[in-house]
Coordinates of C-alpha atoms and ligand atoms in Angstrom, one line a residue:
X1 CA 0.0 0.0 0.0
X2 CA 2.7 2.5 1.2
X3 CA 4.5 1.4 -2.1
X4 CA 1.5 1.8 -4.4
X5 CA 1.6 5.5 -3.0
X6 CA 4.1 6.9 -5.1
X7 CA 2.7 5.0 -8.4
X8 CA -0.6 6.8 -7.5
X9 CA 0.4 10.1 -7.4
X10 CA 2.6 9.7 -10.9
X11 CA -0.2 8.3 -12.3
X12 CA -2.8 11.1 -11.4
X13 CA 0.4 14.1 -12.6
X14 CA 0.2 12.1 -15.8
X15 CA -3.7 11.8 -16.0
X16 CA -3.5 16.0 -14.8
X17 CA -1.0 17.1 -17.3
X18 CA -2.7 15.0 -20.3
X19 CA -6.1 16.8 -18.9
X20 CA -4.4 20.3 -19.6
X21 CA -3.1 19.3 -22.8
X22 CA -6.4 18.2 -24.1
X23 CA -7.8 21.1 -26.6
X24 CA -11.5 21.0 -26.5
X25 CA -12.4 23.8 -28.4
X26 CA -16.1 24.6 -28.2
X27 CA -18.4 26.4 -31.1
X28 CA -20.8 27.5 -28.6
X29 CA -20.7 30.9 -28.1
X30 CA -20.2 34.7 -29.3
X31 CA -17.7 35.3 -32.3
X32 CA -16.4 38.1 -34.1
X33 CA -14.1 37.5 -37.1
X34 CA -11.4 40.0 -38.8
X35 CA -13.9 41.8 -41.1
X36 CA -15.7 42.7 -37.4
X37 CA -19.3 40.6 -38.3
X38 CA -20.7 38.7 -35.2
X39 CA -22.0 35.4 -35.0
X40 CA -23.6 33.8 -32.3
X41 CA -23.8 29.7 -32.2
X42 CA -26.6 28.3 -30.0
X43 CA -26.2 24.7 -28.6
X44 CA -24.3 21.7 -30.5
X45 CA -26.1 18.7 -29.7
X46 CA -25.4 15.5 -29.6
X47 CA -25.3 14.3 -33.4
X48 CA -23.2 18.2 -33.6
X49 CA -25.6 19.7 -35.0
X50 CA -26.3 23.3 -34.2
X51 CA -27.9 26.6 -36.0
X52 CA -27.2 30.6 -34.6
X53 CA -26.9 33.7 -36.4
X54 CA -24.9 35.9 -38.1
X55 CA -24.4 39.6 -38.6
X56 CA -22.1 40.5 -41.0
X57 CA -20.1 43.7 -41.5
X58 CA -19.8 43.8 -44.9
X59 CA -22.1 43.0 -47.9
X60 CA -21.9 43.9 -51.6
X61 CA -26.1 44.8 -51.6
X62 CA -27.4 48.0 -51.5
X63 CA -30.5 46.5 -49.1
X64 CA -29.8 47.3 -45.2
X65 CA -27.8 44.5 -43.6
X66 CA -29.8 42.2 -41.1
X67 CA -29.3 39.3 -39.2
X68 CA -29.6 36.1 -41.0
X69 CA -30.1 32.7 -39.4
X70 CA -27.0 30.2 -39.9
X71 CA -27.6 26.3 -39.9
X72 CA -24.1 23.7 -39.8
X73 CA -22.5 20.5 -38.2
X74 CA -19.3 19.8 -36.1
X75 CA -17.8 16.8 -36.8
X76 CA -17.1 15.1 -35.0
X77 CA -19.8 16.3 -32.1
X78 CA -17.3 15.3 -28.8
X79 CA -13.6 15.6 -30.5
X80 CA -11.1 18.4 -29.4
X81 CA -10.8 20.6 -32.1
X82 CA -13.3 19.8 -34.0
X83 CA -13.7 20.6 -37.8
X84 CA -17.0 22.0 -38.7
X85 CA -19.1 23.4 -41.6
X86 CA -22.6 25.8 -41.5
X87 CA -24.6 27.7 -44.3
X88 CA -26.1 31.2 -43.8
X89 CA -29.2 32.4 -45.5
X90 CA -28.8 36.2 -46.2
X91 CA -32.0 37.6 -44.9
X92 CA -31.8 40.9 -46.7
X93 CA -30.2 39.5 -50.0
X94 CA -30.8 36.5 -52.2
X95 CA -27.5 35.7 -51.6
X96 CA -25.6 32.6 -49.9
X97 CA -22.7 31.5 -47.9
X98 CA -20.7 28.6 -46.7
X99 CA -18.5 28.6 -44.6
X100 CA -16.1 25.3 -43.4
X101 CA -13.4 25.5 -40.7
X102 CA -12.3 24.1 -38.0
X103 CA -11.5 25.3 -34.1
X104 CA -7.8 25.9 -32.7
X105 CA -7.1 26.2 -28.8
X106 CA -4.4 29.0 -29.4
X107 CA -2.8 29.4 -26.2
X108 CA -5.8 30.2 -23.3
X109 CA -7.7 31.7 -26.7
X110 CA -10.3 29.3 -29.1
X111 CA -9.9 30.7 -33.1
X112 CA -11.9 29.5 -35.7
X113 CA -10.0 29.1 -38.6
X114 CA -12.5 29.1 -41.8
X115 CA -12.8 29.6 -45.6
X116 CA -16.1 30.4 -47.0
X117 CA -18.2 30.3 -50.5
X118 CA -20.3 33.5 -51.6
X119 CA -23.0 32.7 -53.7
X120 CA -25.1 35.0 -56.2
X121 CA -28.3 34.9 -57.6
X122 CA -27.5 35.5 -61.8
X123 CA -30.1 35.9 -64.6
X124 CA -28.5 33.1 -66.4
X125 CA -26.5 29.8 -67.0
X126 CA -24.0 32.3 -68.9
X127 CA -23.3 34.4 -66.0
X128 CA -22.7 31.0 -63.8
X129 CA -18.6 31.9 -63.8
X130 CA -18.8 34.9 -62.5
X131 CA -21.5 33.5 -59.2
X132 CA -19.0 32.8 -56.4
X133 CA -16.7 34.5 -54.3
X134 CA -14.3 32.9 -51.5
X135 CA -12.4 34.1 -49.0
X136 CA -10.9 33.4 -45.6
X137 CA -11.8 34.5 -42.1
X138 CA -10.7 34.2 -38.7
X139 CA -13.0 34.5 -36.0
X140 CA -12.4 34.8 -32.1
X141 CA -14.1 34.5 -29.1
X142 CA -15.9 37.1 -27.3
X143 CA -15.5 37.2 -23.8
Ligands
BTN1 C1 -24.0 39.7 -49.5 O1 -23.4 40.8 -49.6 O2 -24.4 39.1 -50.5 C2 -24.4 39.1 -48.2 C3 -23.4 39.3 -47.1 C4 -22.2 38.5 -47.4 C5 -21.1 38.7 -46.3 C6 -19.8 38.0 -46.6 S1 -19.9 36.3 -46.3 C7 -18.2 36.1 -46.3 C8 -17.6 37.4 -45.7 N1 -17.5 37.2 -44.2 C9 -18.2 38.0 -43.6 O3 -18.3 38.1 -42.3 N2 -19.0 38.8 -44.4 C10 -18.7 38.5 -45.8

């Protein structure tokens, strides 16, 4: 018993320091990204599915931006660091996005790391090529 002692406290350091180095990363939460928009992602569940919403900071329509409701997966739903993917529905635009990422413990600080897919309405099959933007963005936490 007295020898077991020592073995017991090595193995619960071990089990302590692997706990710290474990990098959840959680979607839930308030974001903003590097173009200042603001997205807020409401509970994952279990099969990591999860919907919030998003006001961006930038849009190429003339109509008043508004909020528009985002719908998307993490995969997997209880990995650290999870990859993850969600469409938004521009509610003042007939415009889309996708975005797909995945979320970084950065030291004490969770980053989403994501590239996205802008997609516009045209009159035309002809006009097809010149539909989609992409682009990169970096979101953070807010605190
Ligand atoms: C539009 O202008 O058609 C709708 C708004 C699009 C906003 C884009 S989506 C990708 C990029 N990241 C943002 O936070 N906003 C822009």
């Amino acid at each position: 018993m007295v020898q077991a002692t020592p073995f017991l406290l090595l193995l619960f350091l071990a089990l302590g320091a692997h706990g710290l180095a474990v990098k959840k990363c959680s979607l839930t939460g308030q974001w903003k990204n590097d173009l200042g928009s603001n997205m807020t992602i409401y509970e994952v569940n279990e099969d990591g599915d999860f919907s919030g919403k998003y006001l961006t900071a930038v849009s190429d329509s003339s109509s008043e931006i508004r909020e528009s409701p985002l719908l998307g997966f993490q995969h997997p739903p209880d990995e650290s660091q999870p990859t993850f993917g969600f469409t938004i529905r521009w509610n003042f635009t007939n415009t889309i996005s996708v975005f797909t990422g995945q979320c970084f413990e950065e030291g004490n600080r969770e980053v989403l790391k994501t590239m996205w897919l802008l997609r516009s309405r045209v009159e035309n099959i002809k006009n097809d090529w010149k539909a989609t933007r992409v682009g990169y963005n970096t979101f953070w936490r807010l605190e």
